[in-house]
Coordinates of C-alpha atoms and ligand atoms in Angstrom, one line a residue:
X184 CA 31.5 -4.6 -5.0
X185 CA 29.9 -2.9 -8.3
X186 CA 26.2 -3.7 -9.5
X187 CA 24.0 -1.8 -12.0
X188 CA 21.4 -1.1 -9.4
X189 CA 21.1 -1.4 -5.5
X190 CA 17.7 -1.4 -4.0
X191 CA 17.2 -0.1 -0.5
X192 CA 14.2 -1.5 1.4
X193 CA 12.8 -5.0 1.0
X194 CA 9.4 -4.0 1.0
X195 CA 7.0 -5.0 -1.7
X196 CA 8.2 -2.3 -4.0
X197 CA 11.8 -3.3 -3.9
X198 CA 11.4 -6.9 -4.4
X199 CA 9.3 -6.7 -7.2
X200 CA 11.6 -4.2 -9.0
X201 CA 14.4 -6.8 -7.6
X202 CA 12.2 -9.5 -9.9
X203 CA 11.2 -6.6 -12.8
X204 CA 14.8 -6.0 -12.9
X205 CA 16.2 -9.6 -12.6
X206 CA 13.9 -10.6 -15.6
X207 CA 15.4 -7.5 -18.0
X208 CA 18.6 -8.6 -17.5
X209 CA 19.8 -6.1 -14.9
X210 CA 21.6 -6.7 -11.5
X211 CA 21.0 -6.0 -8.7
X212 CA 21.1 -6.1 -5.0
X213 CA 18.7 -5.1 -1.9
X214 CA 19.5 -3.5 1.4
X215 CA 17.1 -4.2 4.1
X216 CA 17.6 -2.8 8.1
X217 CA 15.6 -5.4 9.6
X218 CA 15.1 -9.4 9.2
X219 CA 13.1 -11.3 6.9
X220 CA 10.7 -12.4 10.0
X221 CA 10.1 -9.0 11.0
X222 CA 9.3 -7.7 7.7
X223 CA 7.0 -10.9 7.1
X224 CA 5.4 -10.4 10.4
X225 CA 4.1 -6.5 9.4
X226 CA 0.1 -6.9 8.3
X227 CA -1.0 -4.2 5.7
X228 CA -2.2 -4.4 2.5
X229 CA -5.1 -6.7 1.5
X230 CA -6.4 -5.3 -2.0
X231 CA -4.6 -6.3 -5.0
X232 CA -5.3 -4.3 -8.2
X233 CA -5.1 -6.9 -11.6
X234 CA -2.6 -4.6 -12.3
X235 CA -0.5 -5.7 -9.6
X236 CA -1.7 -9.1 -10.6
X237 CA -0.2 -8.9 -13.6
X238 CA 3.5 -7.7 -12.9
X239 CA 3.2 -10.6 -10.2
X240 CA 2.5 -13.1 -12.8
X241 CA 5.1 -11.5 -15.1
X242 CA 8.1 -12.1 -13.1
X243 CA 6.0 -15.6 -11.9
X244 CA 5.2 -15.1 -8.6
X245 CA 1.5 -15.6 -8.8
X246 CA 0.9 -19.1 -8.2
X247 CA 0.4 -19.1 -5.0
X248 CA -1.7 -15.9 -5.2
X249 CA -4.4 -17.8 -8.1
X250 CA -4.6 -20.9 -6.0
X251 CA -5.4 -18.8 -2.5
X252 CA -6.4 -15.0 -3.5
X253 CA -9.8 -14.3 -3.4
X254 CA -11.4 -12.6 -6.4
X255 CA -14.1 -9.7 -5.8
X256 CA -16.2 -8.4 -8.1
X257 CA -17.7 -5.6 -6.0
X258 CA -18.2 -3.4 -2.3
X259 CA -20.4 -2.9 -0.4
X260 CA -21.3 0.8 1.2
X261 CA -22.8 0.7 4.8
X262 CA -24.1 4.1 5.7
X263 CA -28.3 5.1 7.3
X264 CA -28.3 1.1 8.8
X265 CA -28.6 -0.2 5.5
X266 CA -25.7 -1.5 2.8
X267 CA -25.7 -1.2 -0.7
X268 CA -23.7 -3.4 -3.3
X269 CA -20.9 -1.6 -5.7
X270 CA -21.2 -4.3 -8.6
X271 CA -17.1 -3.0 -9.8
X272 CA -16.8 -5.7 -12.5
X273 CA -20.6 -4.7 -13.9
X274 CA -19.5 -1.0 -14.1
X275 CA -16.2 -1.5 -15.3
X276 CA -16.8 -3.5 -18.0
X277 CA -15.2 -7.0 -16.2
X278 CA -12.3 -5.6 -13.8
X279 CA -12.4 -7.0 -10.2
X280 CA -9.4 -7.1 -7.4
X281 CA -7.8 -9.6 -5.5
X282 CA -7.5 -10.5 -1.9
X283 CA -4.5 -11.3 -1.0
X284 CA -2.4 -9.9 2.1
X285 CA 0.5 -8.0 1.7
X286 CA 2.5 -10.4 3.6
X287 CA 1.8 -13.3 1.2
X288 CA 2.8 -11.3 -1.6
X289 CA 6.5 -10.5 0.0
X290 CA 6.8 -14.1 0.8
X291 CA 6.3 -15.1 -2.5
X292 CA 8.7 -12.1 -3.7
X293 CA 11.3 -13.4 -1.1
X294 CA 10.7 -16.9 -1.8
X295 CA 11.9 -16.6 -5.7
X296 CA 14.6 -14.1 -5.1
X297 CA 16.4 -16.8 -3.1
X298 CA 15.4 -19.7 -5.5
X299 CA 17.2 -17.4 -8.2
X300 CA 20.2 -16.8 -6.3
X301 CA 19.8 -12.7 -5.8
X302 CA 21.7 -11.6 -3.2
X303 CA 19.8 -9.4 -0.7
X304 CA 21.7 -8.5 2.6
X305 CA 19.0 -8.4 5.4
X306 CA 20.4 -6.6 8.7
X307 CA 22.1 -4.2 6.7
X308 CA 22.8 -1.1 9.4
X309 CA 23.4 2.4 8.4
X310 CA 22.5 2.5 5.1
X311 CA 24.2 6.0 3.7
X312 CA 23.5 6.9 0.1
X313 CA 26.9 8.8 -1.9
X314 CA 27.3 10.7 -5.1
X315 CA 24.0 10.0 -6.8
X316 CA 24.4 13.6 -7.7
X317 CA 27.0 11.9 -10.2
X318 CA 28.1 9.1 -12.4
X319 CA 29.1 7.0 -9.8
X320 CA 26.5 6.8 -6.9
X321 CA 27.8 4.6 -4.2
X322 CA 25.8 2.7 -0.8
X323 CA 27.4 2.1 2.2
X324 CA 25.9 0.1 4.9
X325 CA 27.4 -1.9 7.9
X326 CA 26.9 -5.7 8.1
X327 CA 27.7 -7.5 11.5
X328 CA 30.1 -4.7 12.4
X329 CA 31.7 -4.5 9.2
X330 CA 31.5 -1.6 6.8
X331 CA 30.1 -2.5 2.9
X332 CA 30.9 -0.6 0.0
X333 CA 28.8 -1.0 -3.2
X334 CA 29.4 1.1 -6.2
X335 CA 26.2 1.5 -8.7
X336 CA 24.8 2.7 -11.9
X337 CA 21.7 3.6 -9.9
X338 CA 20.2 3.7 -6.3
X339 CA 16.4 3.0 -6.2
X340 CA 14.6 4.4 -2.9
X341 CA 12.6 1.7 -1.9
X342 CA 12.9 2.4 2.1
X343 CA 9.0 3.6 3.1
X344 CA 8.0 6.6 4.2
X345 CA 10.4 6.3 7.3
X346 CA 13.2 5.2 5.0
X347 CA 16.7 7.0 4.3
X348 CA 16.7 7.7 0.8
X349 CA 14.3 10.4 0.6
X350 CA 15.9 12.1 3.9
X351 CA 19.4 12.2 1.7
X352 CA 18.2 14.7 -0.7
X353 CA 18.6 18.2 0.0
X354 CA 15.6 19.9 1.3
X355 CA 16.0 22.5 -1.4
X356 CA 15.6 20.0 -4.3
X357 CA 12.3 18.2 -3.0
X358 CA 9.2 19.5 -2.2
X359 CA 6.3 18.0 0.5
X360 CA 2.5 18.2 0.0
X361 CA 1.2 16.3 2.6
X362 CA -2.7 16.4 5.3
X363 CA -2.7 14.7 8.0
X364 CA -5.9 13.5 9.5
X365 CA -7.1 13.7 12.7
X366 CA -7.9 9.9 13.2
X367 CA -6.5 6.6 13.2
X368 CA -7.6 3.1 12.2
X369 CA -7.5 0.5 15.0
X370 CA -6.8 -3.0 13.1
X371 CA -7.6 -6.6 14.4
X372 CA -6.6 -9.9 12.6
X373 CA -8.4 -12.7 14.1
X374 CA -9.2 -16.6 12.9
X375 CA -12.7 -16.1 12.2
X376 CA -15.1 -16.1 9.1
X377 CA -15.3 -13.2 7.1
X378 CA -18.7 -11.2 8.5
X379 CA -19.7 -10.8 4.4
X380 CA -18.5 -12.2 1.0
X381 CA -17.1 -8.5 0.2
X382 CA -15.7 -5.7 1.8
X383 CA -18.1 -3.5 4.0
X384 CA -17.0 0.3 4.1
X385 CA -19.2 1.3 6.9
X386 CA -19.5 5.3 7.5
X387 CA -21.4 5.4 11.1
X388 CA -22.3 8.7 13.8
X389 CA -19.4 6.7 16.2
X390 CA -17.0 6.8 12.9
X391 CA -15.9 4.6 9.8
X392 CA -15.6 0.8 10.1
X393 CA -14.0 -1.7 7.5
X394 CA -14.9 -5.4 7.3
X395 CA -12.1 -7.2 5.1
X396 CA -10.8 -10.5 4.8
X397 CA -7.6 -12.4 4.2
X398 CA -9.1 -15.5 3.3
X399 CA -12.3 -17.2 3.9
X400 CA -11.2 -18.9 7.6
X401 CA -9.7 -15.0 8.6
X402 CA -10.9 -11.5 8.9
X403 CA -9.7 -8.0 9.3
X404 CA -11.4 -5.6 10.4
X405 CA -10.9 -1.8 11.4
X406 CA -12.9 1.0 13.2
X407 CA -11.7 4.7 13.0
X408 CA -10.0 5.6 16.8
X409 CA -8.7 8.7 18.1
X410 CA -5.4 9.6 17.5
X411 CA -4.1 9.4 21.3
X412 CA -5.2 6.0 21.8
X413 CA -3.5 2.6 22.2
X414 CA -4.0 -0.9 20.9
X415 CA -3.8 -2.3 24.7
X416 CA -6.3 0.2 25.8
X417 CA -8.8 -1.9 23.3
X418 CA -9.6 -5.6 24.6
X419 CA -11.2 -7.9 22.1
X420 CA -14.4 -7.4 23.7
X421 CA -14.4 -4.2 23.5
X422 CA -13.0 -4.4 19.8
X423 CA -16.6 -6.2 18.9
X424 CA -18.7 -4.1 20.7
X425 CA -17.8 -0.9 18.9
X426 CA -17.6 -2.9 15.3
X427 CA -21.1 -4.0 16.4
X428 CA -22.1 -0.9 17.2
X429 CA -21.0 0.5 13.3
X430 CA -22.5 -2.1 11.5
X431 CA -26.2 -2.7 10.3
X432 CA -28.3 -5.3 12.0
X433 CA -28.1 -8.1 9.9
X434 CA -23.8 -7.9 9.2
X435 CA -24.2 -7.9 13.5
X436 CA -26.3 -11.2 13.4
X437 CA -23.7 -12.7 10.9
X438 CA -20.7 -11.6 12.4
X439 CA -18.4 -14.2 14.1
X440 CA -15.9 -12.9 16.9
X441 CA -13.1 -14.3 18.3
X442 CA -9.3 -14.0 19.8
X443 CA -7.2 -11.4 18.0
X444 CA -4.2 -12.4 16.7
X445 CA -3.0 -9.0 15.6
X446 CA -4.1 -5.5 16.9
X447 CA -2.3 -2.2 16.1
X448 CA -3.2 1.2 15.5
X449 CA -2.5 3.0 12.1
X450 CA -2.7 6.7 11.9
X451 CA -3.5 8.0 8.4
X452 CA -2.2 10.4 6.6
X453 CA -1.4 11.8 2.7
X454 CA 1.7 12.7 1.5
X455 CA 3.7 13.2 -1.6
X456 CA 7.3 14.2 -2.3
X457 CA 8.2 15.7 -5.8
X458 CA 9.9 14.9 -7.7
X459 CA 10.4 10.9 -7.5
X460 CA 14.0 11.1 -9.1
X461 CA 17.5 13.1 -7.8
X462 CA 20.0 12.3 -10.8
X463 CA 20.8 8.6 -10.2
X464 CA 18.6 8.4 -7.3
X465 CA 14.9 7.1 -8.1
X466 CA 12.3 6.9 -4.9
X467 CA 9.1 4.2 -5.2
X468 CA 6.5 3.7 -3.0
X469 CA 5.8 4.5 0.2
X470 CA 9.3 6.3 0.4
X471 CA 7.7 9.0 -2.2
X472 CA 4.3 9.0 -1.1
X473 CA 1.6 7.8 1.6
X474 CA -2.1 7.5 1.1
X475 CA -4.8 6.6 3.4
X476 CA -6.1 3.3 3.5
X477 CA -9.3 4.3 2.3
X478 CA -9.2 3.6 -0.9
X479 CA -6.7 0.1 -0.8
X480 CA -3.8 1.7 -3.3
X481 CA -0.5 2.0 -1.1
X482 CA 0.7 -1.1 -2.1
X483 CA -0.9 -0.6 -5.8
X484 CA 1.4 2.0 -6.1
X485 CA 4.2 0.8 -5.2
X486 CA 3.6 -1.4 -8.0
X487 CA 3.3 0.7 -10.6
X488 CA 6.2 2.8 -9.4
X489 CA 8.6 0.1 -10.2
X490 CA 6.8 -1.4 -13.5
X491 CA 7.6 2.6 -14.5
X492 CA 11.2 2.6 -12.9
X493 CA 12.1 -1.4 -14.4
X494 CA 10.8 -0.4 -17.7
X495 CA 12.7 2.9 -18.0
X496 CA 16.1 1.1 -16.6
X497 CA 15.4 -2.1 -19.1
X498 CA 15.3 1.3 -21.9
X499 CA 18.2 2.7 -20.6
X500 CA 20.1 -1.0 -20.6
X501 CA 18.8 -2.6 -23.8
X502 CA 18.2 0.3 -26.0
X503 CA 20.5 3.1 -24.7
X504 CA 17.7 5.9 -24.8
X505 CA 17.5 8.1 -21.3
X506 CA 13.7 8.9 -22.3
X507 CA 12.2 6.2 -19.6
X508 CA 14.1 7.4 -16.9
X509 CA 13.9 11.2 -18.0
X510 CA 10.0 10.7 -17.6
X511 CA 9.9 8.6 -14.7
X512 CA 8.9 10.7 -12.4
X513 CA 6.0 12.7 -14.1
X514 CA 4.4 9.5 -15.3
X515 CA 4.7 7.6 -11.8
X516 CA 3.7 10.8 -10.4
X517 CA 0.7 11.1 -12.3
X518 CA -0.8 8.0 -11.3
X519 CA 0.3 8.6 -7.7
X520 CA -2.1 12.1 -7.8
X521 CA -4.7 10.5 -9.2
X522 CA -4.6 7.6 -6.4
X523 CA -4.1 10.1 -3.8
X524 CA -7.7 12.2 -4.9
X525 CA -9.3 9.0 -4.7
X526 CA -7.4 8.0 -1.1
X527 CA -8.5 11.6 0.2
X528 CA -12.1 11.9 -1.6
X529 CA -12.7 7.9 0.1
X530 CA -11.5 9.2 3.6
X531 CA -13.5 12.4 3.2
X532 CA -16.8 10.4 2.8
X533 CA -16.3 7.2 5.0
X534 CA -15.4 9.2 8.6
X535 CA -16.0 11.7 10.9
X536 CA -14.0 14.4 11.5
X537 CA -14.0 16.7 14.6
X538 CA -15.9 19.3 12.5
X539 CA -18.2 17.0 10.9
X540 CA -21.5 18.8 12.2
X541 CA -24.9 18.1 11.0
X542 CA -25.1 19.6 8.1
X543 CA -21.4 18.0 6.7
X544 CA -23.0 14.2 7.8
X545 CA -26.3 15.4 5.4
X546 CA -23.9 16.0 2.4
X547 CA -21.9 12.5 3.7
X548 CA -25.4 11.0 3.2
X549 CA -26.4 12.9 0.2
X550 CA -23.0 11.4 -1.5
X551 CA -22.9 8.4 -0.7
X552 CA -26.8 8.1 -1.6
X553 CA -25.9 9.4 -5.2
X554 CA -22.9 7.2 -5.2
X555 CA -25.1 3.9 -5.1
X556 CA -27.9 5.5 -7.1
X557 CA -26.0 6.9 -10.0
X558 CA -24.9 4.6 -12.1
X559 CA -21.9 7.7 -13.3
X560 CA -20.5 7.7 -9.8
X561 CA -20.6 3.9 -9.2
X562 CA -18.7 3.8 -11.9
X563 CA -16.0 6.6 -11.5
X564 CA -15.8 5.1 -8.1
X565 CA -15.6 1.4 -9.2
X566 CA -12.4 2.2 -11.8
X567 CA -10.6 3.7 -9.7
X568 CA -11.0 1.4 -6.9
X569 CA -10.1 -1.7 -9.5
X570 CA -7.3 0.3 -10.4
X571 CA -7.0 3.5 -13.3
X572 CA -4.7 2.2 -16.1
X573 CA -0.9 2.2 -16.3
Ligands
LIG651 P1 7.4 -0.7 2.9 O1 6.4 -1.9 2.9 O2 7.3 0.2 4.1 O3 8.9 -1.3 2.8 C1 10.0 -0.5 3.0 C2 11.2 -1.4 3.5 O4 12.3 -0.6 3.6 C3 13.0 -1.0 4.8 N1 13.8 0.1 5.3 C4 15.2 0.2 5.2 N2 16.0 -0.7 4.6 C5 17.4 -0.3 4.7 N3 17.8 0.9 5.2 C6 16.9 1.7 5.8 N4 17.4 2.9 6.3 C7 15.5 1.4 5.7 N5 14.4 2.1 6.2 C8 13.4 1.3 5.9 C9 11.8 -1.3 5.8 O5 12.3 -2.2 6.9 C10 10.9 -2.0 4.8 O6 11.1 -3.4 4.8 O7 7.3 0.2 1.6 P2 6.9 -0.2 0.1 O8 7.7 -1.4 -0.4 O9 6.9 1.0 -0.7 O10 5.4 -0.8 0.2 C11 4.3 0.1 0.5 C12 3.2 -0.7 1.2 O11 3.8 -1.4 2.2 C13 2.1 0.3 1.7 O12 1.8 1.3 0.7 C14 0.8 -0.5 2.0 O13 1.0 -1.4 3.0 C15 -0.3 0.4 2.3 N6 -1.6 -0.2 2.7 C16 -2.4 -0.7 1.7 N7 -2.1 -0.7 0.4 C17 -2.9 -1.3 -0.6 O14 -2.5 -1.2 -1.8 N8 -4.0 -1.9 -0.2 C18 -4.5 -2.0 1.0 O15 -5.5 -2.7 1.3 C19 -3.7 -1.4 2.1 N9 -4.0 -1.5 3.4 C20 -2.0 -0.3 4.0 C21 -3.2 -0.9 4.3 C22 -1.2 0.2 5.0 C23 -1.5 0.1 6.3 N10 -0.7 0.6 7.3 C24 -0.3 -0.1 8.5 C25 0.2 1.7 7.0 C26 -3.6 -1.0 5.6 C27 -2.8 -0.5 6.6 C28 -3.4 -0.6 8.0
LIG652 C1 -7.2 -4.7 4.5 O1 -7.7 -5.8 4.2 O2 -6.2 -4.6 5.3 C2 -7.7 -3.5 3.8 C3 -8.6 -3.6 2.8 C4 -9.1 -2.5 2.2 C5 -8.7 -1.2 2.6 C6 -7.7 -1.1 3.5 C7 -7.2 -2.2 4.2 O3 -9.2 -0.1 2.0

C-alpha cells in the first residue's frame, strides 16, 4: 500500500491531524495498537483551549462539543481556607475555555473519520517505522497475524509518550529534558454535581486538590498522593474524606459524594524531546513531550502540534515550499516551552513537595496572595491558562 502520510497513534493528536489532513487534500492512514473501546474508555483531559475549539470546528467536529461543552470564564484559587475568583475572560480581554472530556473529543474525531471513509487499522501489532532517514519512509505493522507494508511520503509520531516513534530515533539525534515529581494525582469520576460552577485548584498543608467537572450531572476530582500508592488502597469513603479535608468550609457543605465510576492514579511528570522532526519523521503530542496536569495543556498541545504539522504538509502539497516543514519543529517547540513553564510554575505553587518546609509554604502563600491581588499576575496567569496564541 502507498499513502502520503501514515499516522501512528489514534489519540487526539492523530485524529485531528487525520481530519487537518483529510480537509487539505492529503491522505492518509492511522495505526493504532489497541481498540477503539479501550482508547475511548481512557479519562484525561477536561480543559479545552478556544484554540482547540477552533481546529475542532474547522474540520467540523464541534457540534456536539457547542451543544454539551461547558464554557468558563474563570478559576478559582483555594489556598489559607478561603477561595478567590480568577475572572480569565475579564483579564484577557473575552477568552474563556471549554469543558469538555478528552474522551468526547476522540469520539467525535472517530465518529467523522468513519463517516468519511478514512481508513484507520485499530489492532495494528508491532508497529516498526523504516527509512524515514530517506525518501521513502516505510511502516510495517502486523494485523491479525499478517504482516502490513505501507510505503509513505511521511510518518507522523502520534504514539504518546509510551509510543514507538520517538524510541526509533537514534539516541544520538534526540535529546531529553525532563523532572519528575515526587507526587501523583489520584483521580475519581463519579455521577454527582459539580462541588462549584468553576474549577477549584486547592493548595492545602495535606497537598493540592482539584475540583473539575465533565458536565453539570458529573464531577472529577483529584488530590495529590504519594507516589507508592494504589487506587484500590483508596475506598470512596476515604476518597471524600481527604477531598473534604483540602477544601474550604463552605465547598465541604456544597459538596455532593457518591460511587466512583473511575479511579486511577496519575503520576506527573515534565518532559520534552528535541527536536520534534527526524527527516520524514515528525513527532506530536504527548509522544514529544509531557506536562503536568497542572496547568490543563497536554491535550492543548497536541493540538497545536498538528495545526503546525497539517499546515506545513498542506505547504509542502499545495505550494511545493519545504519552509513549513523546515520550521516545524522550532515553532511547535516554542509553544510547547512556553506551556511547559506554565505546567511546572502551576505545579510548583499548587503542592507540596517533600522539602516544602515553612518557610517555602510562606512564599506558596505569598504567591498565590499576589496572584489574586495583582491584577499583572491574574492576568499573565489567566492568558496562559486560556491558551498563549498560535
Ligand atoms: P495519547 O492520547 O496518549 O494517544 C496516543 C495513542 O497512540 C497509541 N499508541 C500506539 N499505536 C500504534 N503503535 C504503537 N506502538 C503505539 N503506542 C501507542 C496509544 O494507544 C494511543 O491511542 O497521545 P496524544 O494524542 O498526543 O494526546 C495527548 C493527550 O492525551 C494528553 O496530553 C492529555 O490527556 C493530558 N492531560 C490533559 N491535557 C489537557 O490539555 N487538559 C487537561 O485537563 C488534561 N488533564 C491529562 C489530564 C492527562 C492525564 N493523565 C492521565 C496523564 C489529566 C490526566 C489525569
Ligand atoms: C480534568 O478535568 O481532568 C482536569 C482539569 C484541569 C486540570 C487537569 C485535569 O488542570
Amino acid at each position: 500500500m502507498r499513502i502520503q502520510v501514515a499516522i501512528i497513534g489514534a489519540g487526539p493528536a492523530g485524529l485531528l491531524l487525520g481530519q487537518l489532513l483529510h480537509a487539505y487534500g492529503i491522505e492518509n492512514i492511522i495505526l493504532e495498537r489497541k481498540n477503539r473501546a479501550y482508547v475511548l474508555a481512557r479519562i484525561r483531559a477536561g480543559v479545552l483551549e478556544q484554540g482547540t475549539v477552533s481546529l475542532l470546528e474547522e474540520v467540523g467536529v464541534a457540534e456536539r462539543l457547542h451543544r454539551e461543552g461547558l464554557i468558563h470564564d474563570g478559576i478559582e484559587l483555594a489556598f489559607g481556607g478561603a477561595r478567590h475568583r480568577i475572572d480569565m475572560k475579564q483579564a484577557t480581554g473575552g477568552k474563556t475555555v471549554t469543558i469538555y472530556g478528552q474522551t468526547e473529543v476522540t469520539r467525535d474525531l472517530m465518529d467523522a473519520r468513519d463517516r468519511i471513509g478514512l481508513k484507520t487499522v485499530y489492532e495494528a501489532d508491532d508497529v516498526t517505522l523504516h527509512d524515514f532517514d530517506g525518501k521513502r519512509p516505510r511502516v510495517r505493522y502486523v494485523k491479525d497475524g499478517t504482516t502490513h507494508e505501507i510505503e509513505c511520503d511521511f510518518i507522523a509520531g502520534c504514539d504518546g509518550f509510551h509510543g514507538v516513534s520517538r524510541q526509533s530515533v537514534t539516541a544520538d539525534a534526540i535529546r531529553i529534558f525532563e523532572r519528575v515529581y515526587p507526587f501523583g494525582w489520584l483521580g475519581i469520576l463519579s455521577e454527582t454535581p459539580p462541588v462549584s460552577e468553576e474549577l477549584i485548584y486547592a493548595n492545602h498543608e495535606r497537598g493540592f486538590a482539584l475540583c473539575s467537572m465533565r458536565s453539570h450531572t458529573r464531577s472529577r476530582y483529584y488530590v495529590q498522593c504519594s507516589l507508592d500508592d494504589h487506587a484500590d488502597h483508596w475506598s470512596d469513603d476515604k476518597f471524600w474524606d481527604e477531598l473534604k479535608r483540602r477544601l474550604d468550609p463552605e465547598a465541604v457543605d456544597r459538596l455532593v459524594t457518591g460511587p466512583s465510576i473511575e479511579k486511577s492514579i496519575a503520576p506527573l511528570r515534565s518532559f520534552v524531546a528535541e527536536p520534534m522532526r527526524f527527516g520524514r519523521l515528525f513527532l506530536a503530542g504527548d509522544a514529544a513531550h509531557i506536562v503536568p496536569p497542572t496547568g490543563a495543556k497536554g491535550l492543548n498541545l497536541a493540538a497545536s502540534d498538528v495545526h503546525y504539522l497539517a499546515t506545513a504538509l498542506r505547504e509542502l502539497y499545495s505550494e511545493k515550499s519545504e519552509a513549513g516543514i523546515g520550521s516545524y519543529s522550532q515553532r511547535a517547540l516554542a509553544r510547547v516551552w512556553k506551556a511547559e513553564r506554565f505546567s511546572w510554575w502551576m505545579t510548583s505553587i499548587l503542592h507540596r513537595f517533600p522539602d516544602t518546609d515553612d518557610f517555602s509554604a510562606r512564599i506558596q502563600n505569598a504567591e498565590l496572595n499576589y496572584l489574586v491581588s495583582s491584577k499583572a499576575a491574574t492576568a499573565a496567569l489567566s492568558e496562559n491558562y486560556v491558551g498563549l496564541p498560535y
